[in-house]
Amino acid sequence: MNDRFLTFKKFNYVGLATEIGEELRAENIPYSIEDNKLFFDASFANNSFEPDVSLKLNPADFTRARLVLDKYYTEQINHVDPDYNLFDF
């Protein structure tokens, strides 16, 4: 991992972090993904629902990355069924 990268956003799933990372790569923003999950905890005592997959970027790219994410999420709303119940609020 590049030492100049800092955590930009955290996710619960590597797949989602990778998908967002590919959107950033398309805009020439380099990224790194760090998965901090414990693979097995026999006691289940340390399990939590906290996001533990970090998408890391150069801090100088944070503003551009936010714009890319805004565009990405704006486009994603078009893929949701118009009858989805949360649109009623």
mmCIF file of C-alpha atoms in Angstrom:
data_model
loop_
_atom_site.group_PDB
_atom_site.id
_atom_site.type_symbol
_atom_site.label_atom_id
_atom_site.label_comp_id
_atom_site.label_asym_id
_atom_site.label_seq_id
_atom_site.Cartn_x
_atom_site.Cartn_y
_atom_site.Cartn_z
ATOM 1 C CA MET A 1 0.000 0.000 0.000
ATOM 2 C CA ASN A 2 1.086 3.526 -0.671
ATOM 3 C CA ASP A 3 1.920 5.364 2.584
ATOM 4 C CA ARG A 4 0.497 8.619 1.254
ATOM 5 C CA PHE A 5 -3.001 7.134 0.998
ATOM 6 C CA LEU A 6 -5.559 7.847 3.737
ATOM 7 C CA THR A 7 -8.983 6.347 4.343
ATOM 8 C CA PHE A 8 -11.543 8.105 2.183
ATOM 9 C CA LYS A 9 -14.558 5.892 2.869
ATOM 10 C CA LYS A 10 -15.341 2.650 4.706
ATOM 11 C CA PHE A 11 -17.526 -0.203 3.475
ATOM 12 C CA ASN A 12 -18.890 -3.468 4.802
ATOM 13 C CA TYR A 13 -18.073 -5.404 1.619
ATOM 14 C CA VAL A 14 -14.960 -5.605 -0.537
ATOM 15 C CA GLY A 15 -17.128 -5.893 -3.666
ATOM 16 C CA LEU A 16 -18.760 -2.514 -3.107
ATOM 17 C CA ALA A 17 -15.428 -0.871 -2.308
ATOM 18 C CA THR A 18 -14.015 -2.345 -5.529
ATOM 19 C CA GLU A 19 -16.958 -1.088 -7.576
ATOM 20 C CA ILE A 20 -16.499 2.433 -6.222
ATOM 21 C CA GLY A 21 -12.744 2.124 -6.732
ATOM 22 C CA GLU A 22 -13.270 1.272 -10.387
ATOM 23 C CA GLU A 23 -15.381 4.412 -10.795
ATOM 24 C CA LEU A 24 -12.488 6.387 -9.333
ATOM 25 C CA ARG A 25 -9.966 4.636 -11.583
ATOM 26 C CA ALA A 26 -12.056 5.619 -14.617
ATOM 27 C CA GLU A 27 -11.459 9.231 -13.566
ATOM 28 C CA ASN A 28 -7.709 8.629 -13.100
ATOM 29 C CA ILE A 29 -7.879 8.621 -9.311
ATOM 30 C CA PRO A 30 -5.593 5.907 -7.902
ATOM 31 C CA TYR A 31 -6.903 3.989 -4.914
ATOM 32 C CA SER A 32 -6.118 1.164 -2.557
ATOM 33 C CA ILE A 33 -8.469 -1.193 -0.717
ATOM 34 C CA GLU A 34 -7.619 -2.510 2.721
ATOM 35 C CA ASP A 35 -9.727 -5.323 4.176
ATOM 36 C CA ASN A 36 -9.414 -5.393 7.965
ATOM 37 C CA LYS A 37 -11.933 -8.175 8.625
ATOM 38 C CA LEU A 38 -11.160 -10.947 11.022
ATOM 39 C CA PHE A 39 -11.718 -14.175 9.116
ATOM 40 C CA PHE A 40 -12.877 -16.173 12.106
ATOM 41 C CA ASP A 41 -13.486 -15.332 15.709
ATOM 42 C CA ALA A 42 -14.450 -18.456 17.625
ATOM 43 C CA SER A 43 -15.849 -16.465 20.520
ATOM 44 C CA PHE A 44 -17.938 -14.137 18.349
ATOM 45 C CA ALA A 45 -17.200 -11.586 21.067
ATOM 46 C CA ASN A 46 -15.386 -9.210 18.771
ATOM 47 C CA ASN A 47 -17.911 -9.275 15.949
ATOM 48 C CA SER A 48 -19.436 -5.937 15.099
ATOM 49 C CA PHE A 49 -21.378 -4.318 12.342
ATOM 50 C CA GLU A 50 -18.807 -1.616 11.852
ATOM 51 C CA PRO A 51 -17.481 -1.162 8.312
ATOM 52 C CA ASP A 52 -14.049 -2.707 8.074
ATOM 53 C CA VAL A 53 -13.081 -2.351 4.421
ATOM 54 C CA SER A 54 -11.238 0.906 3.747
ATOM 55 C CA LEU A 55 -11.044 2.665 0.406
ATOM 56 C CA LYS A 56 -7.887 4.732 0.535
ATOM 57 C CA LEU A 57 -6.879 7.661 -1.641
ATOM 58 C CA ASN A 58 -4.308 10.378 -1.834
ATOM 59 C CA PRO A 59 -5.771 13.236 0.267
ATOM 60 C CA ALA A 60 -5.304 15.606 -2.675
ATOM 61 C CA ASP A 61 -7.895 13.527 -4.592
ATOM 62 C CA PHE A 62 -10.632 13.610 -1.918
ATOM 63 C CA THR A 63 -12.557 16.523 -3.476
ATOM 64 C CA ARG A 64 -12.513 15.004 -6.960
ATOM 65 C CA ALA A 65 -13.488 11.619 -5.522
ATOM 66 C CA ARG A 66 -16.531 13.152 -3.806
ATOM 67 C CA LEU A 67 -17.652 14.558 -7.150
ATOM 68 C CA VAL A 68 -17.215 11.145 -8.786
ATOM 69 C CA LEU A 69 -19.271 9.522 -6.009
ATOM 70 C CA ASP A 70 -22.009 12.156 -6.334
ATOM 71 C CA LYS A 71 -22.239 11.407 -10.050
ATOM 72 C CA TYR A 72 -22.166 7.639 -9.439
ATOM 73 C CA TYR A 73 -24.959 7.698 -6.851
ATOM 74 C CA THR A 74 -27.061 10.076 -8.944
ATOM 75 C CA GLU A 75 -26.878 7.582 -11.809
ATOM 76 C CA GLN A 76 -27.644 4.637 -9.497
ATOM 77 C CA ILE A 77 -30.992 6.120 -8.470
ATOM 78 C CA ASN A 78 -32.160 5.608 -12.060
ATOM 79 C CA HIS A 79 -31.799 1.837 -11.590
ATOM 80 C CA VAL A 80 -34.253 1.688 -8.686
ATOM 81 C CA ASP A 81 -37.853 0.639 -9.374
ATOM 82 C CA PRO A 82 -40.033 3.800 -9.372
ATOM 83 C CA ASP A 83 -42.535 1.953 -7.143
ATOM 84 C CA TYR A 84 -39.936 1.450 -4.416
ATOM 85 C CA ASN A 85 -41.727 2.270 -1.150
ATOM 86 C CA LEU A 86 -39.212 4.815 0.142
ATOM 87 C CA PHE A 87 -40.056 7.086 -2.795
ATOM 88 C CA ASP A 88 -43.457 7.629 -1.134
ATOM 89 C CA PHE A 89 -41.976 9.758 1.649
#
